[in-house]
Every structure is written in structure tokens, then in C-alpha cells.
mmCIF file of C-alpha atoms in Angstrom:
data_model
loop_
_atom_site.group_PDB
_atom_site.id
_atom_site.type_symbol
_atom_site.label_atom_id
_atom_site.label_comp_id
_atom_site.label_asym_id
_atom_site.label_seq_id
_atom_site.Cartn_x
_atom_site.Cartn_y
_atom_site.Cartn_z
ATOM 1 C CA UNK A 1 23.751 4.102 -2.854
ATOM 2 C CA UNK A 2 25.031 5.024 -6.071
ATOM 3 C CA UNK A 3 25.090 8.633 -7.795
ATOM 4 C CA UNK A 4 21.710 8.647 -9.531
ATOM 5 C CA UNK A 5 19.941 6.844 -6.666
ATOM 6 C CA UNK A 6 20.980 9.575 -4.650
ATOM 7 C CA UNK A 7 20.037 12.360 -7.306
ATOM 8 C CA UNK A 8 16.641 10.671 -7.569
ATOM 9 C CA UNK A 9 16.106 10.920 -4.132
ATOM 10 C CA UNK A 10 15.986 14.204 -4.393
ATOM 11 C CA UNK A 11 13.577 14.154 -6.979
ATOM 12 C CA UNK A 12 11.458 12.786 -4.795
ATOM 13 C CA UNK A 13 12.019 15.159 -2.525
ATOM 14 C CA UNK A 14 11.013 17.510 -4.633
ATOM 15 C CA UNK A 15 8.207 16.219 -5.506
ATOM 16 C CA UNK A 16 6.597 15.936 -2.021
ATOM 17 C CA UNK A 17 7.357 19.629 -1.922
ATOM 18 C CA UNK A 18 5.392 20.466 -4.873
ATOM 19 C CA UNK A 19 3.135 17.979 -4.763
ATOM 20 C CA UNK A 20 -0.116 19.999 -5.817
ATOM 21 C CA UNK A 21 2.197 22.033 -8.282
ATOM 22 C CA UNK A 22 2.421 21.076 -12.343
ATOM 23 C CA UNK A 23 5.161 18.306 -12.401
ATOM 24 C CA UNK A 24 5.710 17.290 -16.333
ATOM 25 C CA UNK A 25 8.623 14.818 -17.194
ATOM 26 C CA UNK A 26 10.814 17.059 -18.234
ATOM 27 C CA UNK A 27 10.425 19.422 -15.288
ATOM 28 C CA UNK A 28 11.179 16.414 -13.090
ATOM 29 C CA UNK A 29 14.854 14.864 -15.109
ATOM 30 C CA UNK A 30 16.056 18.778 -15.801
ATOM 31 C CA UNK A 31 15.774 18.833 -11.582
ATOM 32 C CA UNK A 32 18.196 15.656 -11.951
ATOM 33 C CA UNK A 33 19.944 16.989 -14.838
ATOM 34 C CA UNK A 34 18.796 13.722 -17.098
ATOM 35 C CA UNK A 35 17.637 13.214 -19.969
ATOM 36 C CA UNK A 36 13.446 12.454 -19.801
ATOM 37 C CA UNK A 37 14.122 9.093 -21.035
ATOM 38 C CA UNK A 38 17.093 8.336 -18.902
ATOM 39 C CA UNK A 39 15.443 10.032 -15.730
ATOM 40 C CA UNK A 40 12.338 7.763 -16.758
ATOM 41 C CA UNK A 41 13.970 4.478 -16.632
ATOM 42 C CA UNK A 42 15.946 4.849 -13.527
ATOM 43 C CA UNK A 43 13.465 6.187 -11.299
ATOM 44 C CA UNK A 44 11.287 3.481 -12.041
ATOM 45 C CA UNK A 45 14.269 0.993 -11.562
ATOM 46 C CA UNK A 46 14.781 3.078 -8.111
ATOM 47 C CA UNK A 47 11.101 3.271 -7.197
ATOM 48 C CA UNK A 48 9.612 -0.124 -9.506
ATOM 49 C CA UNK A 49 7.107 3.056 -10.712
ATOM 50 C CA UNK A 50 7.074 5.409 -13.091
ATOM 51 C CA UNK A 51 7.271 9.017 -12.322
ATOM 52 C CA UNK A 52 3.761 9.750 -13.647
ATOM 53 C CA UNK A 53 2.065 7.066 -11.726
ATOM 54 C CA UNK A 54 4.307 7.887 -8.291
ATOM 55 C CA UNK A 55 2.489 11.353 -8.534
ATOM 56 C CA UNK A 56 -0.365 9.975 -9.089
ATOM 57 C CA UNK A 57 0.065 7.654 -5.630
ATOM 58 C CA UNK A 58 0.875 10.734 -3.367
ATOM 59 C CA UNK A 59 -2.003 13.120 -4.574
ATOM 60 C CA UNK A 60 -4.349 10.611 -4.376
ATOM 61 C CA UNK A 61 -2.902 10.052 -0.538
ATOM 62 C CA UNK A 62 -3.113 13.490 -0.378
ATOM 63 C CA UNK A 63 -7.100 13.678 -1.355
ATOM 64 C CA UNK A 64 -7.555 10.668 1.585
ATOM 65 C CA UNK A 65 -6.118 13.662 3.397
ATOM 66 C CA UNK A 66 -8.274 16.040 2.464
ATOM 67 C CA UNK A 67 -11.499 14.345 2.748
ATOM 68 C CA UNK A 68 -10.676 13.359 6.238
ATOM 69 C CA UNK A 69 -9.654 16.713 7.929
ATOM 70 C CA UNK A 70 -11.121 19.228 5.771
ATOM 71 C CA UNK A 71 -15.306 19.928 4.554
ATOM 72 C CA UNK A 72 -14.103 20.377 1.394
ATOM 73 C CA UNK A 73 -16.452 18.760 -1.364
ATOM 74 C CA UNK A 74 -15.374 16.036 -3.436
ATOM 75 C CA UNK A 75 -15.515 17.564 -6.521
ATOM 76 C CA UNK A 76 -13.088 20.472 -4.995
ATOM 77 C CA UNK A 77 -11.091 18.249 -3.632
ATOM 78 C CA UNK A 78 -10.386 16.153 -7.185
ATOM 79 C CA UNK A 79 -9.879 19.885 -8.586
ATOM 80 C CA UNK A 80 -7.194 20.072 -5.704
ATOM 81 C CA UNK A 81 -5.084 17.233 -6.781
ATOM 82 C CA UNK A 82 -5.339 17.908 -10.356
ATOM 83 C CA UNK A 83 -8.390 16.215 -11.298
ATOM 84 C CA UNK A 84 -10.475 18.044 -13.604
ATOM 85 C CA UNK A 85 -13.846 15.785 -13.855
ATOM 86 C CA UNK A 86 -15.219 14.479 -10.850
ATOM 87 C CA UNK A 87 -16.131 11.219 -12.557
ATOM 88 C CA UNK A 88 -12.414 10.585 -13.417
ATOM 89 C CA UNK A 89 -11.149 11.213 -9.952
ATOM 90 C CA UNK A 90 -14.112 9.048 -8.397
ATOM 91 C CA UNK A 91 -13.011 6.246 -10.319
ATOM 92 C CA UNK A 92 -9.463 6.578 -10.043
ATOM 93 C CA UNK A 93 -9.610 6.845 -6.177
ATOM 94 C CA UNK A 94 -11.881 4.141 -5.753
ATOM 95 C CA UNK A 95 -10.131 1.614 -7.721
ATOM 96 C CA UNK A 96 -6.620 2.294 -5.955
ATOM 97 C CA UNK A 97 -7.809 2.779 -2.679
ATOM 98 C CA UNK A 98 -10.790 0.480 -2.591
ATOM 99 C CA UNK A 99 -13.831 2.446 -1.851
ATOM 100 C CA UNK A 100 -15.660 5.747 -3.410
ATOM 101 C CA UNK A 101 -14.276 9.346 -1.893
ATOM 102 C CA UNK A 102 -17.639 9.628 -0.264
ATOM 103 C CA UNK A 103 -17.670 5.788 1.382
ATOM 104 C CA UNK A 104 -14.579 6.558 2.396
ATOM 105 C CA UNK A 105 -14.824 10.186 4.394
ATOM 106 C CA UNK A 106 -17.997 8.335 6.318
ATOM 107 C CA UNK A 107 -15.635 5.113 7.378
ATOM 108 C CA UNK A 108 -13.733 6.630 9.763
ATOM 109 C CA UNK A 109 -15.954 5.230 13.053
ATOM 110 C CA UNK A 110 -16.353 1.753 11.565
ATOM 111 C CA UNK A 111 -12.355 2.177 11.439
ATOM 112 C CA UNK A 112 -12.126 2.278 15.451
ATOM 113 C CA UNK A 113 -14.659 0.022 15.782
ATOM 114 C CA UNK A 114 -12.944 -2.430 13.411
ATOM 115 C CA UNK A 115 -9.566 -2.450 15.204
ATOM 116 C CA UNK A 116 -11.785 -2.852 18.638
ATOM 117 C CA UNK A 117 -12.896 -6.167 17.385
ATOM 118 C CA UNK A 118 -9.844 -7.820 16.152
ATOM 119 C CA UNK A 119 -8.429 -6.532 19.834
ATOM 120 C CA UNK A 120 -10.547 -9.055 21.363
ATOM 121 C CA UNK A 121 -10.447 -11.626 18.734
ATOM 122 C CA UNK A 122 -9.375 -14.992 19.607
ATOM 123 C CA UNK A 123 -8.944 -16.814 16.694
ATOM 124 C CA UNK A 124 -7.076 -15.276 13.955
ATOM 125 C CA UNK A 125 -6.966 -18.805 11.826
ATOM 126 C CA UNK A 126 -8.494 -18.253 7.958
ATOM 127 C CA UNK A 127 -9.723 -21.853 6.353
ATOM 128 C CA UNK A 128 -7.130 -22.804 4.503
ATOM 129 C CA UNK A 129 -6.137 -25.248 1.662
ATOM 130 C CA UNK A 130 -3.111 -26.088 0.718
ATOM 131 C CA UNK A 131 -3.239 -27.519 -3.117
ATOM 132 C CA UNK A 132 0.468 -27.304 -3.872
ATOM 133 C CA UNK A 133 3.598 -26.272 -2.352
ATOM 134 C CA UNK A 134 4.523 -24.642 -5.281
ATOM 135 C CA UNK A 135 1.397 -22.567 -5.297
ATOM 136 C CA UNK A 136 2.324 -20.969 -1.946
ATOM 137 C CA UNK A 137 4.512 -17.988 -0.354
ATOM 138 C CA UNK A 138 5.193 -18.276 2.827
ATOM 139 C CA UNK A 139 7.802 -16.902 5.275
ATOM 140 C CA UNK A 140 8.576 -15.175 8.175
ATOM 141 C CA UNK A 141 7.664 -11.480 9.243
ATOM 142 C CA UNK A 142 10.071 -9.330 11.738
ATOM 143 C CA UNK A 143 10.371 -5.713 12.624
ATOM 144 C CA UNK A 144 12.942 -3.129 13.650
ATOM 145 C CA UNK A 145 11.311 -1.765 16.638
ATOM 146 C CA UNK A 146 8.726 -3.674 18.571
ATOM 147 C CA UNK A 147 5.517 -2.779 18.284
ATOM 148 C CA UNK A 148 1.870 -4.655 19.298
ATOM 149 C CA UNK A 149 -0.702 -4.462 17.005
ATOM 150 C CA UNK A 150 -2.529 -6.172 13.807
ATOM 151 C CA UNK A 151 0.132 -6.802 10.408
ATOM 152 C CA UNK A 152 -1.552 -6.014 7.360
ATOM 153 C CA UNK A 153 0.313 -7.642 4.764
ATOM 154 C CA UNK A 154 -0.805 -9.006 1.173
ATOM 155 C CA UNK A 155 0.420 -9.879 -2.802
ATOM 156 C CA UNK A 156 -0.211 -6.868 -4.848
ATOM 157 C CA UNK A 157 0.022 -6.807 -8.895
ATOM 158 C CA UNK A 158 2.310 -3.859 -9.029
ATOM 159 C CA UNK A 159 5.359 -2.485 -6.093
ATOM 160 C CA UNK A 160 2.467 -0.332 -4.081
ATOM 161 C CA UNK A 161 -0.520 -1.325 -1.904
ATOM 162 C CA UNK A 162 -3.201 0.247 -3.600
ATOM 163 C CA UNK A 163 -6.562 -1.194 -4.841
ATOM 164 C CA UNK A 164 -7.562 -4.552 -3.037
ATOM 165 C CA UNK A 165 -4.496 -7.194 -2.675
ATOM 166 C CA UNK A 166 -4.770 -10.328 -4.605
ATOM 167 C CA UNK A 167 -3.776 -12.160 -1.526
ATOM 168 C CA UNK A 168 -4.190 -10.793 1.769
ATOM 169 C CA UNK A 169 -4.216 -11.766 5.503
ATOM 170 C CA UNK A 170 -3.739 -10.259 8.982
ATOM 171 C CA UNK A 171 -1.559 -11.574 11.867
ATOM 172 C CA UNK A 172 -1.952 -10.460 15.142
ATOM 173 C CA UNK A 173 1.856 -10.705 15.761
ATOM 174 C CA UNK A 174 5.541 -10.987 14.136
ATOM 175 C CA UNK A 175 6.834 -14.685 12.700
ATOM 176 C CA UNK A 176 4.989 -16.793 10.069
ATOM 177 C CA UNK A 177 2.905 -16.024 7.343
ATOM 178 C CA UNK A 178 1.527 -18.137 4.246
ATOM 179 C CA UNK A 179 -0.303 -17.627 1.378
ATOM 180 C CA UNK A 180 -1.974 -20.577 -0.336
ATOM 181 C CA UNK A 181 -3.385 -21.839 -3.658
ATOM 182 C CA UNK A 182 -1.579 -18.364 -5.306
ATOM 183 C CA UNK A 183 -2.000 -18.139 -8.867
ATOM 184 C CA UNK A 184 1.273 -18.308 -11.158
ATOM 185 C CA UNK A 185 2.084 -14.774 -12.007
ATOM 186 C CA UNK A 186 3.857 -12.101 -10.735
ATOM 187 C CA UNK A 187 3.603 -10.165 -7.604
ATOM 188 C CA UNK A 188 5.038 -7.742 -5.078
ATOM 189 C CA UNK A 189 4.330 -8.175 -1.041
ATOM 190 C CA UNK A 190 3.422 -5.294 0.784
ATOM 191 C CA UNK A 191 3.156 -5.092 4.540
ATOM 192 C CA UNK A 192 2.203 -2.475 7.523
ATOM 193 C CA UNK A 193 0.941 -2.395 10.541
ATOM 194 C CA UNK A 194 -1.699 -0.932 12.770
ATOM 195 C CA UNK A 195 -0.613 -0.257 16.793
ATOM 196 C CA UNK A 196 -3.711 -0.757 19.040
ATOM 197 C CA UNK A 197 -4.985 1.941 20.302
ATOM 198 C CA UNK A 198 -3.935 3.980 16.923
ATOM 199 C CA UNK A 199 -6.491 6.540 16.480
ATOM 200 C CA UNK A 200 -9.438 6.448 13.587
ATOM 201 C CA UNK A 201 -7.737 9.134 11.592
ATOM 202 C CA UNK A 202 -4.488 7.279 11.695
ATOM 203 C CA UNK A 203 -5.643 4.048 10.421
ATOM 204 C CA UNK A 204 -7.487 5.938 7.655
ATOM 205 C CA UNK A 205 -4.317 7.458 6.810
ATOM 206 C CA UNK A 206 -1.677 5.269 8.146
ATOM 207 C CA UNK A 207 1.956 7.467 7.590
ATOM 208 C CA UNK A 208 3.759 6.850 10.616
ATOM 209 C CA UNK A 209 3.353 3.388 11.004
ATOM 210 C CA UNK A 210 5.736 0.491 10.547
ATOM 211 C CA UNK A 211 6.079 -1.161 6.723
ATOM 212 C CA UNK A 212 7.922 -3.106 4.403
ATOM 213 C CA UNK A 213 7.975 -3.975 0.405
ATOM 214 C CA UNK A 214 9.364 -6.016 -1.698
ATOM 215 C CA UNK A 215 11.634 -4.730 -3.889
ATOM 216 C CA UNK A 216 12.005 -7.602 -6.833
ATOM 217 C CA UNK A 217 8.928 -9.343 -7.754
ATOM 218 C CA UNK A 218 8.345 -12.576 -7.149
ATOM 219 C CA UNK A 219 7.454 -15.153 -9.323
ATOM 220 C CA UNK A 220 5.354 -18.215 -8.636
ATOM 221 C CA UNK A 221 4.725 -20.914 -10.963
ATOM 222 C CA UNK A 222 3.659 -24.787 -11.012
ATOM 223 C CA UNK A 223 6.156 -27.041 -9.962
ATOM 224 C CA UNK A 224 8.865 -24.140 -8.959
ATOM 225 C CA UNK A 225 8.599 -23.991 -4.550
ATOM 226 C CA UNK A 226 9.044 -19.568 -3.949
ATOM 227 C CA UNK A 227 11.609 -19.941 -1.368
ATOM 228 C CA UNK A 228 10.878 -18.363 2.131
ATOM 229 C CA UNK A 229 10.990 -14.828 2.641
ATOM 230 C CA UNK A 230 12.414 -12.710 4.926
ATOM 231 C CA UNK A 231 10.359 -9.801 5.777
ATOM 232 C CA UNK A 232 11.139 -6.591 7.605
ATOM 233 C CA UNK A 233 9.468 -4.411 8.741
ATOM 234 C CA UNK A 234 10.607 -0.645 9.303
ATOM 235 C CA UNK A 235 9.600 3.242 10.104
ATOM 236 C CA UNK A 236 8.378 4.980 7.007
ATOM 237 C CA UNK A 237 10.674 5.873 4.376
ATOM 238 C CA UNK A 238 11.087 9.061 2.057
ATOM 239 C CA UNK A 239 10.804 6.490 -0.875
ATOM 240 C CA UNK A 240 8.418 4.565 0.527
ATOM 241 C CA UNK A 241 5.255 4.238 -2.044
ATOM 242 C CA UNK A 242 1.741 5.993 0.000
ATOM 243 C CA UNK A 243 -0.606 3.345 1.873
ATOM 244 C CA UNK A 244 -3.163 3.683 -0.949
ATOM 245 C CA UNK A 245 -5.378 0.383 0.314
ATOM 246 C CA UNK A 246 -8.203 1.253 2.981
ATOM 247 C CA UNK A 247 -6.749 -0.576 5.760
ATOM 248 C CA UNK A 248 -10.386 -0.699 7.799
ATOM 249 C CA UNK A 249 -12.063 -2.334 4.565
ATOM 250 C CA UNK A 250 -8.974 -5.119 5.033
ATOM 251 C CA UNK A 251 -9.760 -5.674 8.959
ATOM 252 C CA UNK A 252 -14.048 -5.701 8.156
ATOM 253 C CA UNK A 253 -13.093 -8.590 5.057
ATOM 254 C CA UNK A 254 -10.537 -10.440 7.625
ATOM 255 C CA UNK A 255 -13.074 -10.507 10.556
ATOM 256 C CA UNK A 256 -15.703 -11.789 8.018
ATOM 257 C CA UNK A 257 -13.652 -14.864 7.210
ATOM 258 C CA UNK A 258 -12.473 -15.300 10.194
ATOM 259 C CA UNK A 259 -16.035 -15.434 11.449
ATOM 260 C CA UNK A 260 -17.879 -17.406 8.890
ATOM 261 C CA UNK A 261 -19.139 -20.553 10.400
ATOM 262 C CA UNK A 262 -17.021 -23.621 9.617
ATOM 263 C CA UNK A 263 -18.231 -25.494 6.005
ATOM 264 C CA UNK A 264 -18.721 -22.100 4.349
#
């Protein structure tokens, strides 16, 4: 790791440390003795985000926190993470994570109930169409430790999962995965996992659990084949973007598909 990667880990650091305090650019590159525009530029060449919307990630993670092990109301709670109108941090956290504040402090019991049923399912196979091969990503998915469980793992538009992927899937184990019939654009491939048994709070807030990301984006477009991927997966990093994405919305969608009758 070179010199600056190694000062802006400390910025981020930092900033996990402070999260609920005032954070301004310049606050942020005098703590890596850069200039604002020079701090700017390589942090988000570190992190593929800038600093202002990396903040914005981890408070928001922090408010799942929040509404899931304290009573705290919702407006308080958007007041807590620097939020001054509750209609701007409703919006906000329902965009990036995928359902309203409220939705998602009363999900946690469909969240058990949601990994109990893809425990017993026995066909994990989505209808699938395959239109062009070079309309498709595809690869295969390994991990560092072993683990057994359900892999999350989609296309996102920007280098965090947050929102609702544009392309998303589960597996129930480690090796191949393939997206079809993908747009041409640009995207980033984000990945984590859920251990059975995990508890309700845990998949809510997933922090310890095994992940990966893709660093470079990758580009598909007509008539250009993406060439396989290699995929790791790995324990959480310092640098590691939050788990914005409500992982128990993902599993409800996947078991949906998975179920519809065949023809639909």
C-alpha cells in the first residue's frame, strides 16, 4: 500500500470515531495533511466514493442501528445522524436501503422467518434467458473461510450495496454465478453472505459477515463477452463500504421468483 493509501486509512479511521461529530472537507484532508482537492480525489480513487457520500453510507448504517436496538423515534433518530427534516432523512434512507425507517424497524421477524424458508428450499433455480453472451456476467464465487449459508450478491450502479441492485440473485453455496440479459452500462458487484442460524438483528444489520466488492467497474456492452470473474469473499474490512441494502427484502423478492409457477 502506498503512502496516501495508508494516510487515508486513517482518515477513515477517524471518521468511524467521529462518526456523529461535524466532518467538513477540510476537517477531513488537514487530518491527512492534503489539500481538500487532493484529499478529495484520492480517497475516492481509494474508496471509488467521495468523502461526503462515504459519511453519508455509515450514518445512515448507523440510523439502521438505531432503529433496531433503541425506542428512539424516527424523527430523533434522523436528528441523530445529522438530518435536520424528517422528510429528507425518510427519503434518503429509503432509497439507499430499500424500505422506509418505519417498514424497516417492524421487519425484523419476517427477517428470521425469511432465512427459515430459503433453509428448506429446494430449488434455488430463477427462469432464466439467455439473449446474448455478451449481455451476461458470470463467474465463479469463493471464500476465505468456509462458511454455510445463503450468498447475497448483485450489480449495483455505484462501488456500495445500497438501494435495490440492478441485478441480483442468491446462491445457496460457493462456485458459479450468472447474470443474464444485463443492460450495457456500467456496474460494480457486490456480495455477502448470511450464515444460517444468524440471528434477526444480524441479518438486519449484517457487520460481521463475510463480503466482497469489486473494485474497477465493469463494463458490459453488445458484442464485447465480460470475461469471468473471480470473486472472493472475505471478513469485513475497515474500508469496506456499510451493507446499506435490506438483505431480508432481497431473500422475500428471491423466494418470490423462485416460487412463481412456471410460464409466469
Amino acid at each position: 500500500m502506498s503512502g496516501r493509501y495508508a494516510e487515508i486509512e486513517g482518515v477513515i479511521a477517524y471518521i468511524h470515531q467521529h462518526i456523529f461529530d461535524p466532518l467538513p472537507l477540510a476537517k477531513l484532508a488537514a487530518y491527512a495533511a492534503y489539500s481538500p482537492y487532493h484529499f478529495t480525489r484520492i480517497f475516492k480513487e481509494r474508496m471509488g466514493l467521495s468523502p461526503h457520500y462515504y459519511i453519508s453510507a455509515l450514518r445512515l448504517q448507523k440510523a439502521k442501528d438505531l432503529l433496531l436496538h433503541t425506542n428512539m423515534n424516527i424523527r430523533d433518530i434522523g436528528l441523530e445522524i445529522g438530518q435536520q427534516s424528517l422528510g429528507t432523512f425518510t427519503t434518503r434512507f429509503t432509497e439507499r436501503v430499500g424500505l422506509t425507517p418505519a417498514n424497516f424497524r417492524n421487519y425484523r421477524q419476517q427477517a428470521g422467518q425469511h432465512l427459515s424458508s430459503l433453509q428448506q428450499l429446494t430449488n434455488w433455480k430463477e427462469p432464466e434467458l439467455v439473449l446474448s453472451p455478451s449481455l451476461t456476467v458470470e463467474g465463479i464465487i469463493r471464500a476465505e473461510t468456509p462458511f454455510q449459508g445463503v450468498i447475497l450478491i448483485g450489480l449495483f450502479a455505484r462501488p456500495i450495496p445500497e438501494g435495490l441492485p440492478l441485478y441480483g440473485t442468491l446462491l445457496s453455496s460457493l462456485g458459479d454465478f450468472r447474470f443474464t440479459h444485463v443492460k450495457p452500462g456500467t456496474y460494480y458487484l457486490m456480495a455477502t453472505t448470511i450464515s444460517w442460524g444468524t440471528q434477526a438483528a444480524d441479518i438486519m444489520l449484517p457487520q460481521a459477515t463475510l463480503r466482497t466488492r469489486s473494485r474497477t467497474p465493469i463494463i458490459v456492452q453488445p458484442y464485447t463477452k465480460v470475461p469471468p470473474l473471480d470473486i472472493m469473499l472475505y471478513p469485513p474490512r475497515l474500508d469496506d463500504p456499510p451493507i446499506l441494502i435490506s438483505l431480508p427484502l432481497l431473500m422475500n423478492r428471491f423466494l418470490s421468483r423462485v416460487r412463481q409457477p412456471a410460464g409466469c
